[in-house]
mmCIF file of C-alpha atoms in Angstrom:
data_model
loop_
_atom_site.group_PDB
_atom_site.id
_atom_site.type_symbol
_atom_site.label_atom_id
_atom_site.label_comp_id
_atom_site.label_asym_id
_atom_site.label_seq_id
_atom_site.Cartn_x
_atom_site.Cartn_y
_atom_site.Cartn_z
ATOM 1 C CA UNK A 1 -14.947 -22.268 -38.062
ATOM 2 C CA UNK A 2 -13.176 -19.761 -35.244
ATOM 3 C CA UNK A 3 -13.198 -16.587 -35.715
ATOM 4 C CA UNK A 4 -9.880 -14.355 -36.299
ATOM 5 C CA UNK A 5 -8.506 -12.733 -33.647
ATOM 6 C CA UNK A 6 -7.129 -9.484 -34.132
ATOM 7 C CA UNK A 7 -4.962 -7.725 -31.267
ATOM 8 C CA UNK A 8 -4.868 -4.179 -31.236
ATOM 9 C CA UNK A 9 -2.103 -2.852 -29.174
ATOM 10 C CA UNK A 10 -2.982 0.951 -27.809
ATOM 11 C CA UNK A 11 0.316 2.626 -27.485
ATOM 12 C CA UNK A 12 -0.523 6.587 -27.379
ATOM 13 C CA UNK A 13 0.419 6.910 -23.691
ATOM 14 C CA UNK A 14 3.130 9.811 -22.634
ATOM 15 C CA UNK A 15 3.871 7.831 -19.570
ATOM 16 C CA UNK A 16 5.004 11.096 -17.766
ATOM 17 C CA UNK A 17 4.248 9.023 -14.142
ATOM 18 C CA UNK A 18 7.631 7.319 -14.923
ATOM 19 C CA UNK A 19 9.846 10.305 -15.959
ATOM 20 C CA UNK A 20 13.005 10.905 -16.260
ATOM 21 C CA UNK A 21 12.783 7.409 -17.498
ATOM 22 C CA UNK A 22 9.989 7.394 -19.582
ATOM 23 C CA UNK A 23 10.197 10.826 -21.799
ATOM 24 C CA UNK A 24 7.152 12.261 -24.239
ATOM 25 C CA UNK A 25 8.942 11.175 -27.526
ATOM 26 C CA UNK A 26 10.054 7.727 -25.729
ATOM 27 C CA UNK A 27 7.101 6.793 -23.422
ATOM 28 C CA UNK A 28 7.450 3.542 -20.849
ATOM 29 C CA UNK A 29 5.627 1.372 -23.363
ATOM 30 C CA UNK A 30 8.922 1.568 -25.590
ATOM 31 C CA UNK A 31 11.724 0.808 -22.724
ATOM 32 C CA UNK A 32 12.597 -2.449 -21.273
ATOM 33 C CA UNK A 33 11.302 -1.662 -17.478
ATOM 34 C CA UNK A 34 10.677 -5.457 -16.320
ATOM 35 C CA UNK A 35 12.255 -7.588 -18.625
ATOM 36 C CA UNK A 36 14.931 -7.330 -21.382
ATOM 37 C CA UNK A 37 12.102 -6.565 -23.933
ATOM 38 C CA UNK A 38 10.150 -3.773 -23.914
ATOM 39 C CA UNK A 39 6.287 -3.247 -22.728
ATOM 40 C CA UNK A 40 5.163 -2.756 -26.595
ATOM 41 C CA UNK A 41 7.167 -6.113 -27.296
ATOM 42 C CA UNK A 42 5.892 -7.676 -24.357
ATOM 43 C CA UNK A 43 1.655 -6.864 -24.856
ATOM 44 C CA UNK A 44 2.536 -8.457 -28.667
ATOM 45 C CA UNK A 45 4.192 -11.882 -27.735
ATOM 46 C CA UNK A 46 1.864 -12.741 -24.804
ATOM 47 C CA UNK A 47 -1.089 -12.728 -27.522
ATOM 48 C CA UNK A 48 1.314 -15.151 -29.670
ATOM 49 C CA UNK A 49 0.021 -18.391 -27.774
ATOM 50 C CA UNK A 50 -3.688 -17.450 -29.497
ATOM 51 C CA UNK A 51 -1.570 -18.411 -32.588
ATOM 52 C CA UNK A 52 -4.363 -20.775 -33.859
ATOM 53 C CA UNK A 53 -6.582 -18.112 -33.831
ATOM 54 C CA UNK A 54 -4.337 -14.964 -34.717
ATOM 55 C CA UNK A 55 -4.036 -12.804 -37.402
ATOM 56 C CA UNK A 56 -1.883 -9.626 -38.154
ATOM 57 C CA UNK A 57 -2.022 -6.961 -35.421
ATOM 58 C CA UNK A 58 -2.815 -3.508 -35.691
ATOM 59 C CA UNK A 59 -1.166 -0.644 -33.470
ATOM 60 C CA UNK A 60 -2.397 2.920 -32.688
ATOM 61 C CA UNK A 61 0.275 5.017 -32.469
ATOM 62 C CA UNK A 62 1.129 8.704 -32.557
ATOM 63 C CA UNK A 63 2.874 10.359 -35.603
ATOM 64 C CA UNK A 64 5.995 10.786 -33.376
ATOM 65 C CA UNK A 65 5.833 7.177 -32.764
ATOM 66 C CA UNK A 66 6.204 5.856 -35.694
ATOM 67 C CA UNK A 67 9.652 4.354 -35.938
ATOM 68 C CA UNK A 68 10.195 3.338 -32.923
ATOM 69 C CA UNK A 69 7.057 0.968 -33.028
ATOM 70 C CA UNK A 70 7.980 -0.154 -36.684
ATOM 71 C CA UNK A 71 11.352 -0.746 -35.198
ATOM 72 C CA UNK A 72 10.327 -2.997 -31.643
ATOM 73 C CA UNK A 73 7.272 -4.868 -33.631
ATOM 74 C CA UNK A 74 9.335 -5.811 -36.271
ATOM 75 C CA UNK A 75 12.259 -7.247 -33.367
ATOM 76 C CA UNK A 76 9.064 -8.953 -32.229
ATOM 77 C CA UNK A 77 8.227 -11.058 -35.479
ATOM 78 C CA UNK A 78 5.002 -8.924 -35.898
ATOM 79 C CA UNK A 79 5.344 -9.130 -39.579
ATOM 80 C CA UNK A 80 3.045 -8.460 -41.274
ATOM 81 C CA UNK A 81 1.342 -5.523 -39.183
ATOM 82 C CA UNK A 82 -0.510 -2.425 -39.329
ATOM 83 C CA UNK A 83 0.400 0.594 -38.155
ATOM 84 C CA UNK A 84 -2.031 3.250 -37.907
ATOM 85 C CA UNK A 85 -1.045 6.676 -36.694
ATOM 86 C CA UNK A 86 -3.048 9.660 -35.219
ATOM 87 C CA UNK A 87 -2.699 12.885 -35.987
ATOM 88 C CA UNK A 88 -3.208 13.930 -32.465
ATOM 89 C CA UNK A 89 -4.445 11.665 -29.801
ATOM 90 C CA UNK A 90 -7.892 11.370 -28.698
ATOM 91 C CA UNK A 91 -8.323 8.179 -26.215
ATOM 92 C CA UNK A 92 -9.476 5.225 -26.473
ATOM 93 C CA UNK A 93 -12.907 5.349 -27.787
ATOM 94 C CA UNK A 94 -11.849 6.712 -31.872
ATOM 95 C CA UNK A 95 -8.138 5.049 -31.543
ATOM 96 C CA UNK A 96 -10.156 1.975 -31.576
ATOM 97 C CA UNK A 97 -12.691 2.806 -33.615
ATOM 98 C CA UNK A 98 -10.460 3.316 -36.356
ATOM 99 C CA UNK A 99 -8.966 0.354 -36.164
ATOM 100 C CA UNK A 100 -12.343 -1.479 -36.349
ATOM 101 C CA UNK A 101 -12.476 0.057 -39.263
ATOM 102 C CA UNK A 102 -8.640 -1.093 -40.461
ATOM 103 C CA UNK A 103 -9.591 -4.600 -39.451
ATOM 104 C CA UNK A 104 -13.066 -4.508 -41.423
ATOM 105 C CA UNK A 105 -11.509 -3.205 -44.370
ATOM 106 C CA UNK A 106 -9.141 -6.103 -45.120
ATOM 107 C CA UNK A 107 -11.444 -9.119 -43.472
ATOM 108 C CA UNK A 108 -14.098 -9.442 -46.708
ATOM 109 C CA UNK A 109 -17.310 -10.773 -45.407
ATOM 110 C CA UNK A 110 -15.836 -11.976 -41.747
ATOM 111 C CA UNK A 111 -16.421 -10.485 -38.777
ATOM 112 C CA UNK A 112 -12.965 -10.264 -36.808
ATOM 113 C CA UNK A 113 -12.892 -10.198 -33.073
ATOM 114 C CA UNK A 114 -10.638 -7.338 -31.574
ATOM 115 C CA UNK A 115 -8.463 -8.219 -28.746
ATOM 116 C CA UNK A 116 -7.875 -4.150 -27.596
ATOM 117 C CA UNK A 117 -4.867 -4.347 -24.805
ATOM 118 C CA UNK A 118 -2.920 -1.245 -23.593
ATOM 119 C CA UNK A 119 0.490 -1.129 -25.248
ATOM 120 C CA UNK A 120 2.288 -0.444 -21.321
ATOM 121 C CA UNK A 121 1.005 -3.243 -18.663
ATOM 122 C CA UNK A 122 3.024 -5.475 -17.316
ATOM 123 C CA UNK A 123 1.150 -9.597 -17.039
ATOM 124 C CA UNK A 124 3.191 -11.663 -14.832
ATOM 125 C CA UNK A 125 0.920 -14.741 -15.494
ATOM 126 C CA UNK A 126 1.222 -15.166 -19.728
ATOM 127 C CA UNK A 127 -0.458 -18.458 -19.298
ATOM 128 C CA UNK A 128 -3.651 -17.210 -16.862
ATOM 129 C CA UNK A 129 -3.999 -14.022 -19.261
ATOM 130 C CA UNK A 130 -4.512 -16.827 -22.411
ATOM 131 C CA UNK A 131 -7.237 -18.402 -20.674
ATOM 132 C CA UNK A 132 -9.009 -15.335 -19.496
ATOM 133 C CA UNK A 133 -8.824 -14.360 -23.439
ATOM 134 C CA UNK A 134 -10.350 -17.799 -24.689
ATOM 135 C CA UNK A 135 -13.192 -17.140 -22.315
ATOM 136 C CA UNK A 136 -13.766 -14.434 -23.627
ATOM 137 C CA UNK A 137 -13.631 -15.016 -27.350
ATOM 138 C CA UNK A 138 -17.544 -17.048 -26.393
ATOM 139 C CA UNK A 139 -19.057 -14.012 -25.255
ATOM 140 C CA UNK A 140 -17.636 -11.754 -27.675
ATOM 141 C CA UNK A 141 -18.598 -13.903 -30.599
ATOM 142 C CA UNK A 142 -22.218 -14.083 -29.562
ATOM 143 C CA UNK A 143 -22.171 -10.081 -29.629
ATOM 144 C CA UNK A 144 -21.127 -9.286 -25.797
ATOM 145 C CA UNK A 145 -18.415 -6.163 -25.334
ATOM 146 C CA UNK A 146 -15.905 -7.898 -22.700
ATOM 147 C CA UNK A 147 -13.621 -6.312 -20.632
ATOM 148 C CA UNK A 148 -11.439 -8.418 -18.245
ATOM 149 C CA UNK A 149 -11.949 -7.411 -14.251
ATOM 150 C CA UNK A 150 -8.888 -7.749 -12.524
ATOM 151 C CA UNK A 151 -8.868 -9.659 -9.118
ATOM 152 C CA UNK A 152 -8.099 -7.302 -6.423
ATOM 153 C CA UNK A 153 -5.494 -8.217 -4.382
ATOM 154 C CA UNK A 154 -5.761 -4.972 -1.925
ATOM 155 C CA UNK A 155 -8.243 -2.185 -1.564
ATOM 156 C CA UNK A 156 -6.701 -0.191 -4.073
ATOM 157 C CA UNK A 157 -7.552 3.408 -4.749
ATOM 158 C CA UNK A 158 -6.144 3.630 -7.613
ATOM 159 C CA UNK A 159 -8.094 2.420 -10.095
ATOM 160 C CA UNK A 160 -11.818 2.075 -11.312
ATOM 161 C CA UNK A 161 -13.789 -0.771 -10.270
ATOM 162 C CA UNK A 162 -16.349 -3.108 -11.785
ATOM 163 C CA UNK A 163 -19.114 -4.843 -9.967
ATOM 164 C CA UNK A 164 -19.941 -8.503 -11.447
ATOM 165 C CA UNK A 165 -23.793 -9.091 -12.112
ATOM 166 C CA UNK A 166 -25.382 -12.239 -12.878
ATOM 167 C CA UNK A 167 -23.159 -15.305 -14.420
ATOM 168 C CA UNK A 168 -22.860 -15.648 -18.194
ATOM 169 C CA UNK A 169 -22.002 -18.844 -17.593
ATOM 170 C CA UNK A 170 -22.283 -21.942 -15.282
ATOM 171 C CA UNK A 171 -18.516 -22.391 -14.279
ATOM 172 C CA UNK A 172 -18.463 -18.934 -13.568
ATOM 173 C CA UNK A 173 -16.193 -17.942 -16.643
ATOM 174 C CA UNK A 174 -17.687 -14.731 -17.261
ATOM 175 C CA UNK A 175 -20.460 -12.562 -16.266
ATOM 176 C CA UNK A 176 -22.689 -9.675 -17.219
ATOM 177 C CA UNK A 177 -21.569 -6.043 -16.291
ATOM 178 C CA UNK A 178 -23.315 -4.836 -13.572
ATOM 179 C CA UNK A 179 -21.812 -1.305 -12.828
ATOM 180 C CA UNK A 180 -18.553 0.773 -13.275
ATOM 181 C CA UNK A 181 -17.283 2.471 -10.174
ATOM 182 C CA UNK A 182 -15.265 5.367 -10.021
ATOM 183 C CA UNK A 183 -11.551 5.035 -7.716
ATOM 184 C CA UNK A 184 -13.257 4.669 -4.531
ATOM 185 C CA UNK A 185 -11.669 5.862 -0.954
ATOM 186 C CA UNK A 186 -10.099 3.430 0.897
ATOM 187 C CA UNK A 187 -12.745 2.049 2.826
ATOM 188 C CA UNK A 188 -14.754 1.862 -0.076
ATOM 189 C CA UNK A 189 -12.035 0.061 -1.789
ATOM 190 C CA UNK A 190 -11.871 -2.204 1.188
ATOM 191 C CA UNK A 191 -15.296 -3.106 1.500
ATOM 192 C CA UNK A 192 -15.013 -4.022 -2.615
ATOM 193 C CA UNK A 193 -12.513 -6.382 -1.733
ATOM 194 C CA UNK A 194 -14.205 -8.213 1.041
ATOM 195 C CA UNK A 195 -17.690 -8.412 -1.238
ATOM 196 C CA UNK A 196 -15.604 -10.514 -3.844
ATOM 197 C CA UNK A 197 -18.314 -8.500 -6.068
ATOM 198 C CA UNK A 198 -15.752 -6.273 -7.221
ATOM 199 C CA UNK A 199 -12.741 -6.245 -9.766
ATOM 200 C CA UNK A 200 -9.848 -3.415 -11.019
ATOM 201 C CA UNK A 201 -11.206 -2.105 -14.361
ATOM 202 C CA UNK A 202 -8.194 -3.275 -16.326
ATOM 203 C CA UNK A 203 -8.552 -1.310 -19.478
ATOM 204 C CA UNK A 204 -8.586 -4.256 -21.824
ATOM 205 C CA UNK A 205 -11.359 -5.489 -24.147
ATOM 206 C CA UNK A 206 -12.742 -8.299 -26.306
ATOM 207 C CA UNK A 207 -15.494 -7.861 -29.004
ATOM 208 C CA UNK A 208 -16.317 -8.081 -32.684
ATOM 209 C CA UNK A 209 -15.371 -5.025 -34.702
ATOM 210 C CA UNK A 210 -18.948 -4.181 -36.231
ATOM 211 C CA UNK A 211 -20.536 -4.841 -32.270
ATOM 212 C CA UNK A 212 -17.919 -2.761 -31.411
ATOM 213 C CA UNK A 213 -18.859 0.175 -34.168
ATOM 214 C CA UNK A 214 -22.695 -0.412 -33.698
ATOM 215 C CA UNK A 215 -22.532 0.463 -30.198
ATOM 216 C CA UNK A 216 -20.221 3.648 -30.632
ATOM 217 C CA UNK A 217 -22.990 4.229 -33.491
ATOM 218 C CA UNK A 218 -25.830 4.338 -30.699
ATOM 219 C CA UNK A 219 -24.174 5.874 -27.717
ATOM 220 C CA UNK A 220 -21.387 8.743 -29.295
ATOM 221 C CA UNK A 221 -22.435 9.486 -33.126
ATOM 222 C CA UNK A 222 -20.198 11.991 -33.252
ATOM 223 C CA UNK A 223 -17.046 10.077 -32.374
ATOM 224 C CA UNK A 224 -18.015 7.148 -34.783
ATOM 225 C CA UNK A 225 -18.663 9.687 -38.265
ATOM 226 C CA UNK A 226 -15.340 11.249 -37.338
ATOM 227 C CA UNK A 227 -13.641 8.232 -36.950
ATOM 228 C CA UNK A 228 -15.202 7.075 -40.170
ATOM 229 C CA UNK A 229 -14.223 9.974 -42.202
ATOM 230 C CA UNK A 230 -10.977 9.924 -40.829
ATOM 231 C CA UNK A 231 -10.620 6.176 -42.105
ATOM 232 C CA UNK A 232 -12.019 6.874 -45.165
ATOM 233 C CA UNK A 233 -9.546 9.445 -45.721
ATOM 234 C CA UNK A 234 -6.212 7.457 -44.332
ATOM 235 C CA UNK A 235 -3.831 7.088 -46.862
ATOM 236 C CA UNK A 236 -1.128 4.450 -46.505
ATOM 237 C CA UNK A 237 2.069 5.534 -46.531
ATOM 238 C CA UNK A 238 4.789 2.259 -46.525
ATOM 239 C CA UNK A 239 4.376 0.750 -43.060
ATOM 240 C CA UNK A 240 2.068 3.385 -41.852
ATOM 241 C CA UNK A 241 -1.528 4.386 -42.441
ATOM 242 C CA UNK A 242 -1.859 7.589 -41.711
ATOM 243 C CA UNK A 243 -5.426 8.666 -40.289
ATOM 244 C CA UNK A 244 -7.343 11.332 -41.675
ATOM 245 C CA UNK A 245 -7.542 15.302 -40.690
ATOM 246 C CA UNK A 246 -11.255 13.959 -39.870
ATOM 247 C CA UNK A 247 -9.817 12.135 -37.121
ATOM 248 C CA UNK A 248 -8.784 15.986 -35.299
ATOM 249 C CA UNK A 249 -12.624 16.233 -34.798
ATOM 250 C CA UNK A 250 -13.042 12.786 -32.409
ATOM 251 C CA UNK A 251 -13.522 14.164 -28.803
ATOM 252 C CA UNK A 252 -11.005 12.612 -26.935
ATOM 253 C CA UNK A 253 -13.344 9.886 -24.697
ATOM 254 C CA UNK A 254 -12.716 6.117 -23.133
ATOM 255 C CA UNK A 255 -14.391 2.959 -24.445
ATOM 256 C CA UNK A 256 -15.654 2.941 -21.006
ATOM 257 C CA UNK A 257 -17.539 6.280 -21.200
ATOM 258 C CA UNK A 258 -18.058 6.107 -24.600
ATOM 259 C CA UNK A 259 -19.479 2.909 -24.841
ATOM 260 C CA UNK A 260 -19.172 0.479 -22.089
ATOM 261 C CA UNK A 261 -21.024 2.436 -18.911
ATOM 262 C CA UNK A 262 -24.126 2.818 -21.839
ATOM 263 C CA UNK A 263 -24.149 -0.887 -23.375
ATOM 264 C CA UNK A 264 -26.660 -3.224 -22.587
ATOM 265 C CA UNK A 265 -24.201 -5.800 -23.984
ATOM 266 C CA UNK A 266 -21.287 -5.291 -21.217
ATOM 267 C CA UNK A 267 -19.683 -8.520 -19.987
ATOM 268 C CA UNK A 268 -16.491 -8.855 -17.984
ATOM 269 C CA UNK A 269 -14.086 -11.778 -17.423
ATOM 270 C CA UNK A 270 -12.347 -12.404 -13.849
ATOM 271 C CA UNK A 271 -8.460 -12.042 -14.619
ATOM 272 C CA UNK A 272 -5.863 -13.435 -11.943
ATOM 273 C CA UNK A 273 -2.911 -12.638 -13.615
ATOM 274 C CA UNK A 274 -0.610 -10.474 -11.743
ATOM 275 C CA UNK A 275 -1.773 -7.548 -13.823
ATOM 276 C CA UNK A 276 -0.343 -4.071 -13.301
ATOM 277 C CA UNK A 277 -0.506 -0.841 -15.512
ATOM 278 C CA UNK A 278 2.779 0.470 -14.145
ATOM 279 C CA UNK A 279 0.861 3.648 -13.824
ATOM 280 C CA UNK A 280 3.707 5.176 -10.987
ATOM 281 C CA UNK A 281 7.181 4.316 -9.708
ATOM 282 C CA UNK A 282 5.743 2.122 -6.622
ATOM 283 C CA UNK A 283 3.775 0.500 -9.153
ATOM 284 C CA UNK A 284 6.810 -0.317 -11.212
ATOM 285 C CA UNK A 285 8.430 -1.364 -7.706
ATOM 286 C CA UNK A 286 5.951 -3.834 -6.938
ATOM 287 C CA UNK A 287 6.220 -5.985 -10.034
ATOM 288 C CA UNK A 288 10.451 -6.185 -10.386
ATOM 289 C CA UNK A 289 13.093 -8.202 -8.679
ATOM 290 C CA UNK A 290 13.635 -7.092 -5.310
ATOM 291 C CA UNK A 291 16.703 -8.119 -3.052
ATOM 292 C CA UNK A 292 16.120 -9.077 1.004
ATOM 293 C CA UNK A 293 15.403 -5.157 2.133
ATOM 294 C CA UNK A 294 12.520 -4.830 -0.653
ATOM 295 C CA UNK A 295 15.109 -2.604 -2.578
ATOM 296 C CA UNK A 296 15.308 -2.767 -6.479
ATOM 297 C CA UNK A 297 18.174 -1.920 -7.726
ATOM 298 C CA UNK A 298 19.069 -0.995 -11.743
ATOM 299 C CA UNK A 299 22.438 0.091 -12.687
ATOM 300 C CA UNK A 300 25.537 0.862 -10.710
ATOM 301 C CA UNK A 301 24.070 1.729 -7.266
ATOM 302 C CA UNK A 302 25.685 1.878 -3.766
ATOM 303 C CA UNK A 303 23.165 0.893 -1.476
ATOM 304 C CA UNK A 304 24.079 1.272 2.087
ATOM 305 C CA UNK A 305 20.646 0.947 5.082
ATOM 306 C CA UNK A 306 18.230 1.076 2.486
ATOM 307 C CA UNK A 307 14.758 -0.374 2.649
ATOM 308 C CA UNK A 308 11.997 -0.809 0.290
ATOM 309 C CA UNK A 309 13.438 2.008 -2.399
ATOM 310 C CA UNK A 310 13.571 1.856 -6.327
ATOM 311 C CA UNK A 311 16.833 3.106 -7.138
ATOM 312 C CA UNK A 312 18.197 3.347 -10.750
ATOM 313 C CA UNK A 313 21.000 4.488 -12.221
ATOM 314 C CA UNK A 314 21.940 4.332 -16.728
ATOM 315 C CA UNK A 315 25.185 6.753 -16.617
ATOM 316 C CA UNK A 316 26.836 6.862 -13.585
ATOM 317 C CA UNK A 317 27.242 5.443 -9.964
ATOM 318 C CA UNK A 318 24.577 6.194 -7.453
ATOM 319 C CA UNK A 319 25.099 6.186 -3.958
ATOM 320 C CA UNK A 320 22.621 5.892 -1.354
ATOM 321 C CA UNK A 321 22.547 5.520 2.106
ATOM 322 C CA UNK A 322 19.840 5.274 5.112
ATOM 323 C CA UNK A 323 16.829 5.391 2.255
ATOM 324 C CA UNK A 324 13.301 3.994 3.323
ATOM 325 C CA UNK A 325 10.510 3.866 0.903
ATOM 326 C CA UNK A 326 12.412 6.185 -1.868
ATOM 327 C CA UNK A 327 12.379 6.541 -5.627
ATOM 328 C CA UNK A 328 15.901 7.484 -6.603
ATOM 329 C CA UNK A 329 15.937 7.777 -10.685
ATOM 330 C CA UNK A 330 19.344 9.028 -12.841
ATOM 331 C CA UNK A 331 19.344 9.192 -16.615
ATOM 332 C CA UNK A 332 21.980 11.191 -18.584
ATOM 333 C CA UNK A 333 20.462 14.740 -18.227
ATOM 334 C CA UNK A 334 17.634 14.346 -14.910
ATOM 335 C CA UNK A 335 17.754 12.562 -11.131
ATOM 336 C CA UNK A 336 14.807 12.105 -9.517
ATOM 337 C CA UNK A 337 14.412 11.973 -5.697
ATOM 338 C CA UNK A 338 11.616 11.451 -4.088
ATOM 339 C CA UNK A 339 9.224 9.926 -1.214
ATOM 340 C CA UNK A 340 7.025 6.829 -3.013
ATOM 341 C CA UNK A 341 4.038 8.491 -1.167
ATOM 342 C CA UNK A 342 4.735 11.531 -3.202
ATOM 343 C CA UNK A 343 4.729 9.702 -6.866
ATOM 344 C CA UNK A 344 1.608 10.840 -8.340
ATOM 345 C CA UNK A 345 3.323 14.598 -7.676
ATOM 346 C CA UNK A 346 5.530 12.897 -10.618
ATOM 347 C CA UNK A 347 3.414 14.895 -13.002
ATOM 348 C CA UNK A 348 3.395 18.575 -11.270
ATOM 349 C CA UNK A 349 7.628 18.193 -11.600
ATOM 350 C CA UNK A 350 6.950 17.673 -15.840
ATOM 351 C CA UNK A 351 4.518 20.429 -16.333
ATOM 352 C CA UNK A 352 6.877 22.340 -13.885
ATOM 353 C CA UNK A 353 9.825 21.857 -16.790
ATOM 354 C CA UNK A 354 7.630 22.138 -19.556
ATOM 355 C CA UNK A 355 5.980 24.969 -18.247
ATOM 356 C CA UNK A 356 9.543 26.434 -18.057
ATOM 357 C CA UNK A 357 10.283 25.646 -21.317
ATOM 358 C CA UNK A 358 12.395 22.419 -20.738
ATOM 359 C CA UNK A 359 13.497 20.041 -23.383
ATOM 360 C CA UNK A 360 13.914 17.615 -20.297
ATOM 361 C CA UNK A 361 10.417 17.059 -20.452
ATOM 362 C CA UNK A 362 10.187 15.576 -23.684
ATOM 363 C CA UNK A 363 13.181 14.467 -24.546
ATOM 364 C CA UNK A 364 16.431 12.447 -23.133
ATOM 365 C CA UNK A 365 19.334 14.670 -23.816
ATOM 366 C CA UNK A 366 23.409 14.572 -23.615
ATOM 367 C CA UNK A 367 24.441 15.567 -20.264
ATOM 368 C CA UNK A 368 24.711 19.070 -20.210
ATOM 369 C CA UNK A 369 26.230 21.825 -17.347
ATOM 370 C CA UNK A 370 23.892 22.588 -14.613
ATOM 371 C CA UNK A 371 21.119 25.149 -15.138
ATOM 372 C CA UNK A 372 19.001 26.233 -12.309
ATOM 373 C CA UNK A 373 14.869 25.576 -13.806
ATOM 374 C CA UNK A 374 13.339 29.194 -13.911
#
């Protein structure tokens, strides 16, 4: 008999890399930035062709959340579902313990594997991501923690590595976890690449939900008796469960510090899926449409001399002209202009607003009469 597979889609991100699209109380995992659904829809259906294997999912979510993900799941066909909302975030490491803890609760005597994916990357391949999960589902039944390894495709310095040890198996499906490497410099990054030792640290996980909570057990007590109290305490409240004050006294930590840099049980699968976490607007650039001058173009836009820019527009005509290698972003109450070199300064512009007391920052408001920031 297989065991269940249980996806739980992480979706507590404020996704402030892609304002003035993405907003605090509507984050990119809830808009429709690559295709006509959006990036919470999209992490749900590619699990769909584990159908065989799949049972309900469950979603971390914050409070403020909470409809909108009842709302796009449901739009999805995730019925039935659980939704299980923090209090206040606190990473990775108790957002998924408590769903371990969800997922025990209603599986009796079984043993469900948890298929933990970010609720706001973008998987070009649906088909190569399904494979990487079934090899996967080996490992993690006989106990390993998996994570999938991206292929690197550039020396990116973006983005954590991990270093492949010794095979787990003899077609080279998966292997054990050697190391985790912090975002390297770029000829670090470049030297990674050329080793073929190396793969992106995607984020994304396979493994049993007890393995999962006996290894938090050993390497963060603390995080695994809050989470447990906070569980303990939820109280289910129509769609939602609603997590426990308990759940306030997690430290916010990642599965990878947490857990996965101390395991001895660490494996990793190759994935060659045209993975991206959208984590800035060149990201986002990279993985849409793009006419003959690398431009990609949402909206009404005016595009005269322009070269390899993201411009968007959702209220009004934009008109550019003589762009290279520009983000140009309108919504109803914000434009964005700037340099793609300069989008991780994306950030410093919203705690600029908020910092000046700007509803801009969190939420998407009427258009309003200008008003210089203070």
């Amino acid at each position: 008999m297989q065991t269940a597979v249980i996806p739980v889609i992480l979706s507590g991100g404020a996704g402030t890399r892609l304002w003035p699209l993405s907003r605090e109380l509507r984050p990119k995992q809830f808009l429709p930035l690559v295709t006509e659904r959006t990036m919470l829809q999209e992490t749900y259906l590619r699990t769909r062709a584990l159908a065989e294997l799949l049972r309900p999912p469950i979603v971390v979510c914050n409070e403020a959340h909470r409809f909108l993900v009842a709302e796009q799941m449901r739009a999805a066909g995730a019925e039935p579902q659980t939704i299980v909302l923090e209090p206040e975030g606190r990473n990775t490491a108790p957002a998924v313990a408590v769903a371990a803890r969800v997922a025990l609760e209603g599986a009796g005597a079984e043993d469900p594997l948890l298929l933990v994916l970010p609720a706001d990357h973008v998987i070009a391949d649906t088909g190569a991501f399904v494979a990487a999960v079934r090899i996967a589902l080996e490992p993690a039944a006989r106990g390993c923690l998996v994570t999938f390894g991206v292929v690197p495709d550039r020396p990116e310095t973006g983005y954590g590595y991990l270093r492949k040890g010794e095979p787990g198996s003899a077609d080279g499906g998966w292997y054990r976890l050697e190391q985790f490497v912090e975002k390297p410099d770029l000829s670090t990054a470049l030297d990674y690449v050329k080793s073929n030792a190396y793969l992106w640290n995607s984020g994304m996980f396979v493994f049993s939900a007890r393995k999962y909570l006996e290894e938090l057990e050993r390497h963060a007590p603390d995080i695994a008796a809050a989470a447990q109290r906070a569980a303990e305490e939820a109280v289910a409240d129509k769609d939602f469960t609603r997590l426990g004050a308990a759940f306030l006294d997690c430290r916010s930590d990642s599965i990878d510090y947490a857990v996965m840099e101390k395991t001895a049980s660490a494996a990793v699968v190759p994935l060659d899926a045209g993975w991206s976490d959208v984590g800035s607007w060149p990201a986002l650039h990279d993985v849409v449409d793009k006419d003959a001058d690398r431009n990609a173009l949402r909206g009404d836009i005016l595009a005269l001399d322009c070269r390899d820019s993201y411009i968007a527009a959702t209220h009004r005509l934009v008109a550019a002209v003589g762009l290279e290698g520009y983000v140009v972003v309108e919504t109803a109450d914000a434009v964005l202009v700037m340099p793609k070199g300069r989008a991780q300064d994306v950030k410093r512009a919203v705690d600029a607003l908020k910092k000046a007391g700007r509803p801009e920052a969190s939420v998407e408001s009427p258009r309003r009469g200008a008003r210089a920031a203070k």
